[in-house]
Amino acid sequence: MILGLLGLGAVGVAVGKPLGDAVSRITRSDPTGLTGLLPATAGFRYYSVVAEDPVIPPSEYRLQVGGMVDQARSWSFDELEALPQTGLTRDFQCVTGWRVPDVPWSGVLLTEILNRSEVRPGGTAVAFDSYDGEYTESLSLEQARRPDMLVATRMFGEPIDNPHGGPVRLLVAPMYGYKSLKWLSGIRVTAAVEPGYWEQRGYDVDAWVGSSNGRRDEPV
Ligand SMILES: Nc1nc2c(c(=O)[nH]1)N[C@H]1C(S)=C(S)[C@@H](COP(=O)(O)O)O[C@H]1N2
Ligand SMILES: [Mo]
């Protein structure tokens, strides 16, 4: 892994591995590092915890939904696009300090997918897996049913590109960016919250912007 090229600087958390230093790097598809200056994704820094990002053609994409549900199944990209679509415009904010205001997203509300899966009575949380084989995330079932939790297929009115987690990523709009898992491959309903990748390394599970992680919500 190539470390720290985007120069995010020190992260003011006392616990865990400093996220910014650990994972920020320039995309292979953009060795000039100018991605952040392109209009489509202006302001975004690119993050990945793996050396080789997964590349998933939309025609091969599958979202596996299982765990404590009565209707486990997989969804193709086209099937997701045939479900009711929701648009959300929200600030996107990384816990390391950068923020992109008013990002338009669209996709399927997580609760729409959960409803169609028929969550069993013992299910109280949701775990998320990535095609990268490393990154994971989690939400309580109550959080997952909020109207600002999206299985996102579009960003800035375009299909989500590969560095930003396309064809399908999670958008956890009211929380720090690390909750918004890229290259979403699986949704599992669980009996208890299973802390995700950064949460196992000291970051808050409940990552509400401005109320956690030492309130490091000032844009750099
Ligand atoms: N699979 C995966 N998802 C991920 C990450 C990651 O490293 N791998 N980084 C997270 C962090 S810390 C942030 S701030 C956002 C960044 O989104 P971007 O890379 O599209 O800018 O993705 C989140 N989702
Ligand atoms: Mo982040």
PDB file of C-alpha atoms and ligand atoms in Angstrom:
ATOM      1  CA  MET A   1       0.000   0.000   0.000  1.00  0.00           C
ATOM      2  CA  ILE A   2       1.195   3.490  -0.811  1.00  0.00           C
ATOM      3  CA  LEU A   3       0.708   5.584   2.264  1.00  0.00           C
ATOM      4  CA  GLY A   4      -0.229   9.121   3.041  1.00  0.00           C
ATOM      5  CA  LEU A   5       0.252  10.665  -0.382  1.00  0.00           C
ATOM      6  CA  LEU A   6      -2.707  12.954  -0.015  1.00  0.00           C
ATOM      7  CA  GLY A   7      -1.241  14.448   3.131  1.00  0.00           C
ATOM      8  CA  LEU A   8      -4.239  14.372   5.401  1.00  0.00           C
ATOM      9  CA  GLY A   9      -1.994  14.910   8.376  1.00  0.00           C
ATOM     10  CA  ALA A  10      -2.459  13.702  11.897  1.00  0.00           C
ATOM     11  CA  VAL A  11      -5.779  12.374  13.086  1.00  0.00           C
ATOM     12  CA  GLY A  12      -6.729  13.469  16.550  1.00  0.00           C
ATOM     13  CA  VAL A  13      -7.994  10.233  17.943  1.00  0.00           C
ATOM     14  CA  ALA A  14      -6.230   8.624  20.834  1.00  0.00           C
ATOM     15  CA  VAL A  15      -7.253   5.099  19.949  1.00  0.00           C
ATOM     16  CA  GLY A  16      -6.782   2.876  16.955  1.00  0.00           C
ATOM     17  CA  LYS A  17      -4.767   3.314  13.819  1.00  0.00           C
ATOM     18  CA  PRO A  18      -4.892   6.824  12.335  1.00  0.00           C
ATOM     19  CA  LEU A  19      -7.320   6.378   9.511  1.00  0.00           C
ATOM     20  CA  GLY A  20      -6.066   9.167   7.298  1.00  0.00           C
ATOM     21  CA  ASP A  21      -2.450   8.075   7.376  1.00  0.00           C
ATOM     22  CA  ALA A  22      -3.338   4.423   6.988  1.00  0.00           C
ATOM     23  CA  VAL A  23      -5.521   4.396   3.953  1.00  0.00           C
ATOM     24  CA  SER A  24      -5.421   7.561   1.905  1.00  0.00           C
ATOM     25  CA  ARG A  25      -3.703   7.080  -1.407  1.00  0.00           C
ATOM     26  CA  ILE A  26      -3.809   8.136  -4.992  1.00  0.00           C
ATOM     27  CA  THR A  27      -5.845   5.960  -7.290  1.00  0.00           C
ATOM     28  CA  ARG A  28      -4.088   3.770  -9.795  1.00  0.00           C
ATOM     29  CA  SER A  29      -6.459   5.081 -12.415  1.00  0.00           C
ATOM     30  CA  ASP A  30      -5.269   8.588 -11.619  1.00  0.00           C
ATOM     31  CA  PRO A  31      -1.528   8.567 -10.944  1.00  0.00           C
ATOM     32  CA  THR A  32      -1.479  12.358 -11.156  1.00  0.00           C
ATOM     33  CA  GLY A  33      -3.596  12.541  -8.037  1.00  0.00           C
ATOM     34  CA  LEU A  34      -5.885  15.088  -9.625  1.00  0.00           C
ATOM     35  CA  THR A  35      -9.082  13.105  -9.091  1.00  0.00           C
ATOM     36  CA  GLY A  36     -10.101  15.446  -6.295  1.00  0.00           C
ATOM     37  CA  LEU A  37      -9.993  18.365  -8.716  1.00  0.00           C
ATOM     38  CA  LEU A  38     -12.300  16.822 -11.286  1.00  0.00           C
ATOM     39  CA  PRO A  39     -15.803  18.278 -11.198  1.00  0.00           C
ATOM     40  CA  ALA A  40     -17.597  14.927 -10.785  1.00  0.00           C
ATOM     41  CA  THR A  41     -16.007  14.128  -7.458  1.00  0.00           C
ATOM     42  CA  ALA A  42     -14.610  17.482  -6.381  1.00  0.00           C
ATOM     43  CA  GLY A  43     -13.522  17.492  -2.788  1.00  0.00           C
ATOM     44  CA  PHE A  44     -13.584  13.747  -2.241  1.00  0.00           C
ATOM     45  CA  ARG A  45     -10.449  11.988  -1.053  1.00  0.00           C
ATOM     46  CA  TYR A  46     -10.195   8.410  -2.146  1.00  0.00           C
ATOM     47  CA  TYR A  47      -9.837   5.671   0.464  1.00  0.00           C
ATOM     48  CA  SER A  48      -9.259   1.953   0.318  1.00  0.00           C
ATOM     49  CA  VAL A  49      -7.815  -0.534   2.772  1.00  0.00           C
ATOM     50  CA  VAL A  50      -6.807  -3.022   0.077  1.00  0.00           C
ATOM     51  CA  ALA A  51      -3.998  -2.789  -2.452  1.00  0.00           C
ATOM     52  CA  GLU A  52      -6.136  -3.848  -5.408  1.00  0.00           C
ATOM     53  CA  ASP A  53      -9.657  -2.531  -5.525  1.00  0.00           C
ATOM     54  CA  PRO A  54     -12.343  -4.882  -6.785  1.00  0.00           C
ATOM     55  CA  VAL A  55     -13.753  -4.109 -10.223  1.00  0.00           C
ATOM     56  CA  ILE A  56     -17.325  -5.308 -10.649  1.00  0.00           C
ATOM     57  CA  PRO A  57     -19.068  -4.899 -14.019  1.00  0.00           C
ATOM     58  CA  PRO A  58     -22.701  -3.923 -13.326  1.00  0.00           C
ATOM     59  CA  SER A  59     -23.882  -6.988 -15.278  1.00  0.00           C
ATOM     60  CA  GLU A  60     -22.044  -9.249 -12.806  1.00  0.00           C
ATOM     61  CA  TYR A  61     -22.966  -7.334  -9.693  1.00  0.00           C
ATOM     62  CA  ARG A  62     -24.901  -9.209  -6.992  1.00  0.00           C
ATOM     63  CA  LEU A  63     -26.016  -8.000  -3.579  1.00  0.00           C
ATOM     64  CA  GLN A  64     -26.484 -10.930  -1.207  1.00  0.00           C
ATOM     65  CA  VAL A  65     -29.049 -10.343   1.531  1.00  0.00           C
ATOM     66  CA  GLY A  66     -29.235 -12.911   4.301  1.00  0.00           C
ATOM     67  CA  GLY A  67     -28.737 -13.641   7.965  1.00  0.00           C
ATOM     68  CA  MET A  68     -31.779 -13.392  10.209  1.00  0.00           C
ATOM     69  CA  VAL A  69     -34.347 -12.964   7.445  1.00  0.00           C
ATOM     70  CA  ASP A  70     -37.083 -15.189   6.041  1.00  0.00           C
ATOM     71  CA  GLN A  71     -36.445 -14.198   2.414  1.00  0.00           C
ATOM     72  CA  ALA A  72     -32.718 -14.434   1.780  1.00  0.00           C
ATOM     73  CA  ARG A  73     -31.907 -13.615  -1.839  1.00  0.00           C
ATOM     74  CA  SER A  74     -29.536 -11.782  -4.104  1.00  0.00           C
ATOM     75  CA  TRP A  75     -30.229  -8.650  -6.114  1.00  0.00           C
ATOM     76  CA  SER A  76     -28.699  -7.845  -9.480  1.00  0.00           C
ATOM     77  CA  PHE A  77     -27.880  -4.267 -10.428  1.00  0.00           C
ATOM     78  CA  ASP A  78     -30.920  -4.129 -12.730  1.00  0.00           C
ATOM     79  CA  GLU A  79     -33.156  -5.483  -9.981  1.00  0.00           C
ATOM     80  CA  LEU A  80     -31.941  -2.773  -7.616  1.00  0.00           C
ATOM     81  CA  GLU A  81     -32.629  -0.143 -10.261  1.00  0.00           C
ATOM     82  CA  ALA A  82     -36.175  -1.504 -10.673  1.00  0.00           C
ATOM     83  CA  LEU A  83     -36.961  -0.881  -6.982  1.00  0.00           C
ATOM     84  CA  PRO A  84     -38.321   2.513  -5.864  1.00  0.00           C
ATOM     85  CA  GLN A  85     -35.505   5.066  -6.124  1.00  0.00           C
ATOM     86  CA  THR A  86     -34.746   7.729  -3.552  1.00  0.00           C
ATOM     87  CA  GLY A  87     -32.577  10.801  -4.003  1.00  0.00           C
ATOM     88  CA  LEU A  88     -30.737  12.449  -1.117  1.00  0.00           C
ATOM     89  CA  THR A  89     -28.491  15.513  -1.133  1.00  0.00           C
ATOM     90  CA  ARG A  90     -26.236  15.583   1.892  1.00  0.00           C
ATOM     91  CA  ASP A  91     -22.814  16.764   3.045  1.00  0.00           C
ATOM     92  CA  PHE A  92     -20.268  13.938   3.013  1.00  0.00           C
ATOM     93  CA  GLN A  93     -17.782  14.170   5.838  1.00  0.00           C
ATOM     94  CA  CYS A  94     -14.750  12.077   6.713  1.00  0.00           C
ATOM     95  CA  VAL A  95     -13.742  11.795  10.334  1.00  0.00           C
ATOM     96  CA  THR A  96     -10.291  13.085   9.369  1.00  0.00           C
ATOM     97  CA  GLY A  97     -11.813  16.491   8.627  1.00  0.00           C
ATOM     98  CA  TRP A  98     -12.634  16.929   4.967  1.00  0.00           C
ATOM     99  CA  ARG A  99     -16.184  17.592   3.931  1.00  0.00           C
ATOM    100  CA  VAL A 100     -17.945  17.779   0.581  1.00  0.00           C
ATOM    101  CA  PRO A 101     -21.126  19.852   0.806  1.00  0.00           C
ATOM    102  CA  ASP A 102     -24.408  18.959  -0.877  1.00  0.00           C
ATOM    103  CA  VAL A 103     -23.537  15.718  -2.633  1.00  0.00           C
ATOM    104  CA  PRO A 104     -26.489  14.338  -4.616  1.00  0.00           C
ATOM    105  CA  TRP A 105     -26.927  10.565  -4.279  1.00  0.00           C
ATOM    106  CA  SER A 106     -29.619   8.172  -5.381  1.00  0.00           C
ATOM    107  CA  GLY A 107     -30.448   4.520  -4.986  1.00  0.00           C
ATOM    108  CA  VAL A 108     -32.669   2.253  -2.925  1.00  0.00           C
ATOM    109  CA  LEU A 109     -33.461   2.929   0.699  1.00  0.00           C
ATOM    110  CA  LEU A 110     -31.917   0.247   2.867  1.00  0.00           C
ATOM    111  CA  THR A 111     -35.259  -0.187   4.581  1.00  0.00           C
ATOM    112  CA  GLU A 112     -36.875  -1.101   1.235  1.00  0.00           C
ATOM    113  CA  ILE A 113     -34.482  -4.000   0.886  1.00  0.00           C
ATOM    114  CA  LEU A 114     -34.881  -5.024   4.525  1.00  0.00           C
ATOM    115  CA  ASN A 115     -38.680  -5.003   4.171  1.00  0.00           C
ATOM    116  CA  ARG A 116     -38.489  -7.308   1.168  1.00  0.00           C
ATOM    117  CA  SER A 117     -36.197  -9.649   3.117  1.00  0.00           C
ATOM    118  CA  GLU A 118     -38.602 -10.045   6.061  1.00  0.00           C
ATOM    119  CA  VAL A 119     -36.389  -9.578   9.099  1.00  0.00           C
ATOM    120  CA  ARG A 120     -36.935 -12.207  11.781  1.00  0.00           C
ATOM    121  CA  PRO A 121     -37.886 -11.144  15.327  1.00  0.00           C
ATOM    122  CA  GLY A 122     -34.378 -11.722  16.769  1.00  0.00           C
ATOM    123  CA  GLY A 123     -32.668  -9.485  14.201  1.00  0.00           C
ATOM    124  CA  THR A 124     -31.537  -6.215  15.810  1.00  0.00           C
ATOM    125  CA  ALA A 125     -28.592  -5.117  13.657  1.00  0.00           C
ATOM    126  CA  VAL A 126     -27.222  -5.203  10.135  1.00  0.00           C
ATOM    127  CA  ALA A 127     -23.701  -6.088   8.992  1.00  0.00           C
ATOM    128  CA  PHE A 128     -22.293  -5.078   5.615  1.00  0.00           C
ATOM    129  CA  ASP A 129     -19.601  -6.752   3.521  1.00  0.00           C
ATOM    130  CA  SER A 130     -17.523  -5.420   0.647  1.00  0.00           C
ATOM    131  CA  TYR A 131     -16.311  -6.994  -2.583  1.00  0.00           C
ATOM    132  CA  ASP A 132     -12.835  -5.976  -1.417  1.00  0.00           C
ATOM    133  CA  GLY A 133     -12.947  -8.846   1.085  1.00  0.00           C
ATOM    134  CA  GLU A 134     -11.656  -6.669   3.972  1.00  0.00           C
ATOM    135  CA  TYR A 135     -13.895  -3.756   4.764  1.00  0.00           C
ATOM    136  CA  THR A 136     -17.006  -4.254   6.881  1.00  0.00           C
ATOM    137  CA  GLU A 137     -19.589  -2.007   8.476  1.00  0.00           C
ATOM    138  CA  SER A 138     -22.550  -2.228  10.815  1.00  0.00           C
ATOM    139  CA  LEU A 139     -25.710  -0.419  11.847  1.00  0.00           C
ATOM    140  CA  SER A 140     -28.416  -1.112  14.378  1.00  0.00           C
ATOM    141  CA  LEU A 141     -31.647  -2.191  12.693  1.00  0.00           C
ATOM    142  CA  GLU A 142     -33.265   1.026  13.919  1.00  0.00           C
ATOM    143  CA  GLN A 143     -30.541   3.105  12.251  1.00  0.00           C
ATOM    144  CA  ALA A 144     -30.734   1.013   9.087  1.00  0.00           C
ATOM    145  CA  ARG A 145     -34.453   1.796   8.772  1.00  0.00           C
ATOM    146  CA  ARG A 146     -33.915   5.578   8.774  1.00  0.00           C
ATOM    147  CA  PRO A 147     -34.886   7.435   5.594  1.00  0.00           C
ATOM    148  CA  ASP A 148     -31.296   8.633   5.038  1.00  0.00           C
ATOM    149  CA  MET A 149     -29.632   5.215   4.667  1.00  0.00           C
ATOM    150  CA  LEU A 150     -29.163   4.344   1.022  1.00  0.00           C
ATOM    151  CA  VAL A 151     -27.939   1.471  -1.091  1.00  0.00           C
ATOM    152  CA  ALA A 152     -26.542   3.972  -3.557  1.00  0.00           C
ATOM    153  CA  THR A 153     -26.113   3.455  -7.303  1.00  0.00           C
ATOM    154  CA  ARG A 154     -25.645   7.069  -8.400  1.00  0.00           C
ATOM    155  CA  MET A 155     -23.603  10.021  -7.198  1.00  0.00           C
ATOM    156  CA  PHE A 156     -23.682  13.507  -8.744  1.00  0.00           C
ATOM    157  CA  GLY A 157     -26.292  12.159 -11.184  1.00  0.00           C
ATOM    158  CA  GLU A 158     -23.871   9.604 -12.657  1.00  0.00           C
ATOM    159  CA  PRO A 159     -23.253   5.908 -12.010  1.00  0.00           C
ATOM    160  CA  ILE A 160     -20.855   5.635  -9.069  1.00  0.00           C
ATOM    161  CA  ASP A 161     -17.344   5.164 -10.444  1.00  0.00           C
ATOM    162  CA  ASN A 162     -15.026   2.416  -9.305  1.00  0.00           C
ATOM    163  CA  PRO A 163     -12.804   4.402  -6.904  1.00  0.00           C
ATOM    164  CA  HIS A 164     -15.890   5.658  -5.093  1.00  0.00           C
ATOM    165  CA  GLY A 165     -17.267   2.148  -4.601  1.00  0.00           C
ATOM    166  CA  GLY A 166     -19.327   1.545  -7.726  1.00  0.00           C
ATOM    167  CA  PRO A 167     -21.431   0.044  -8.965  1.00  0.00           C
ATOM    168  CA  VAL A 168     -23.103  -0.039  -5.541  1.00  0.00           C
ATOM    169  CA  ARG A 169     -22.021   1.443  -2.223  1.00  0.00           C
ATOM    170  CA  LEU A 170     -23.684   2.175   1.070  1.00  0.00           C
ATOM    171  CA  LEU A 171     -24.510   5.772   1.983  1.00  0.00           C
ATOM    172  CA  VAL A 172     -24.942   6.344   5.715  1.00  0.00           C
ATOM    173  CA  ALA A 173     -25.735  10.028   5.311  1.00  0.00           C
ATOM    174  CA  PRO A 174     -25.894  11.233   8.941  1.00  0.00           C
ATOM    175  CA  MET A 175     -22.644   9.564   9.990  1.00  0.00           C
ATOM    176  CA  TYR A 176     -18.955   9.938   9.182  1.00  0.00           C
ATOM    177  CA  GLY A 177     -17.778   8.673   5.822  1.00  0.00           C
ATOM    178  CA  TYR A 178     -16.277   5.443   7.141  1.00  0.00           C
ATOM    179  CA  LYS A 179     -19.816   4.088   7.652  1.00  0.00           C
ATOM    180  CA  SER A 180     -20.453   4.410   3.894  1.00  0.00           C
ATOM    181  CA  LEU A 181     -18.942   1.112   2.781  1.00  0.00           C
ATOM    182  CA  LYS A 182     -17.800   0.882  -0.833  1.00  0.00           C
ATOM    183  CA  TRP A 183     -18.288  -2.029  -3.287  1.00  0.00           C
ATOM    184  CA  LEU A 184     -21.216  -3.366  -1.239  1.00  0.00           C
ATOM    185  CA  SER A 185     -21.490  -7.144  -1.617  1.00  0.00           C
ATOM    186  CA  GLY A 186     -23.583  -8.310   1.307  1.00  0.00           C
ATOM    187  CA  ILE A 187     -26.174  -7.296   3.864  1.00  0.00           C
ATOM    188  CA  ARG A 188     -26.609  -9.633   6.843  1.00  0.00           C
ATOM    189  CA  VAL A 189     -29.195  -9.191   9.552  1.00  0.00           C
ATOM    190  CA  THR A 190     -27.582 -10.125  12.868  1.00  0.00           C
ATOM    191  CA  ALA A 191     -28.605 -10.571  16.495  1.00  0.00           C
ATOM    192  CA  ALA A 192     -26.201  -7.860  17.685  1.00  0.00           C
ATOM    193  CA  VAL A 193     -24.078  -5.082  16.183  1.00  0.00           C
ATOM    194  CA  GLU A 194     -20.837  -6.444  14.735  1.00  0.00           C
ATOM    195  CA  PRO A 195     -18.301  -3.573  14.801  1.00  0.00           C
ATOM    196  CA  GLY A 196     -16.872  -2.840  11.353  1.00  0.00           C
ATOM    197  CA  TYR A 197     -13.325  -2.500  10.062  1.00  0.00           C
ATOM    198  CA  TRP A 198     -12.455   0.891  11.593  1.00  0.00           C
ATOM    199  CA  GLU A 199     -14.629   0.241  14.619  1.00  0.00           C
ATOM    200  CA  GLN A 200     -12.489  -2.766  15.498  1.00  0.00           C
ATOM    201  CA  ARG A 201      -9.602  -0.267  15.364  1.00  0.00           C
ATOM    202  CA  GLY A 202     -11.061   2.209  17.815  1.00  0.00           C
ATOM    203  CA  TYR A 203     -13.559   4.344  15.924  1.00  0.00           C
ATOM    204  CA  ASP A 204     -17.109   4.816  17.178  1.00  0.00           C
ATOM    205  CA  VAL A 205     -19.834   2.455  16.000  1.00  0.00           C
ATOM    206  CA  ASP A 206     -22.380   5.260  16.339  1.00  0.00           C
ATOM    207  CA  ALA A 207     -20.564   7.779  14.187  1.00  0.00           C
ATOM    208  CA  TRP A 208     -23.052  10.654  14.041  1.00  0.00           C
ATOM    209  CA  VAL A 209     -21.367  13.632  12.442  1.00  0.00           C
ATOM    210  CA  GLY A 210     -20.500  16.166  15.089  1.00  0.00           C
ATOM    211  CA  SER A 211     -21.281  14.044  18.105  1.00  0.00           C
ATOM    212  CA  SER A 212     -18.568  11.417  18.146  1.00  0.00           C
ATOM    213  CA  ASN A 213     -14.881  10.887  17.679  1.00  0.00           C
ATOM    214  CA  GLY A 214     -14.013  13.999  19.653  1.00  0.00           C
ATOM    215  CA  ARG A 215     -16.198  16.251  17.500  1.00  0.00           C
ATOM    216  CA  ARG A 216     -13.521  16.451  14.797  1.00  0.00           C
ATOM    217  CA  ASP A 217     -16.103  17.770  12.391  1.00  0.00           C
ATOM    218  CA  GLU A 218     -14.439  20.990  11.331  1.00  0.00           C
ATOM    219  CA  PRO A 219     -13.542  20.935   7.644  1.00  0.00           C
ATOM    220  CA  VAL A 220      -9.824  21.208   6.994  1.00  0.00           C
TER     221      VAL A 220
HETATM  222  N1  LIG B   1     -14.654  -0.744   1.075  1.00  0.00           N
HETATM  223  C1  LIG B   1     -14.283   0.431   1.629  1.00  0.00           C
HETATM  224  N2  LIG B   1     -15.221   1.342   1.907  1.00  0.00           N
HETATM  225  C2  LIG B   1     -14.874   2.517   2.463  1.00  0.00           C
HETATM  226  C3  LIG B   1     -13.525   2.800   2.817  1.00  0.00           C
HETATM  227  C4  LIG B   1     -12.550   1.820   2.505  1.00  0.00           C
HETATM  228  O1  LIG B   1     -11.340   1.987   2.757  1.00  0.00           O
HETATM  229  N3  LIG B   1     -12.953   0.651   1.904  1.00  0.00           N
HETATM  230  N4  LIG B   1     -13.182   3.995   3.411  1.00  0.00           N
HETATM  231  C5  LIG B   1     -14.279   4.724   4.091  1.00  0.00           C
HETATM  232  C6  LIG B   1     -13.904   6.098   4.444  1.00  0.00           C
HETATM  233  S1  LIG B   1     -12.880   6.309   5.774  1.00  0.00           S
HETATM  234  C7  LIG B   1     -14.427   7.161   3.792  1.00  0.00           C
HETATM  235  S2  LIG B   1     -14.184   8.766   4.303  1.00  0.00           S
HETATM  236  C8  LIG B   1     -15.221   6.996   2.548  1.00  0.00           C
HETATM  237  C9  LIG B   1     -14.524   7.723   1.421  1.00  0.00           C
HETATM  238  O2  LIG B   1     -15.256   7.588   0.243  1.00  0.00           O
HETATM  239  P1  LIG B   1     -14.497   7.822  -1.131  1.00  0.00           P
HETATM  240  O3  LIG B   1     -13.299   6.932  -1.185  1.00  0.00           O
HETATM  241  O4  LIG B   1     -15.547   7.545  -2.156  1.00  0.00           O
HETATM  242  O5  LIG B   1     -14.087   9.274  -1.141  1.00  0.00           O
HETATM  243  O6  LIG B   1     -15.367   5.631   2.175  1.00  0.00           O
HETATM  244  C10 LIG B   1     -15.557   4.741   3.254  1.00  0.00           C
HETATM  245  N5  LIG B   1     -15.844   3.421   2.728  1.00  0.00           N
HETATM  246 MO    MO B   2     -12.984   8.545   6.174  1.00  0.00          MO
END
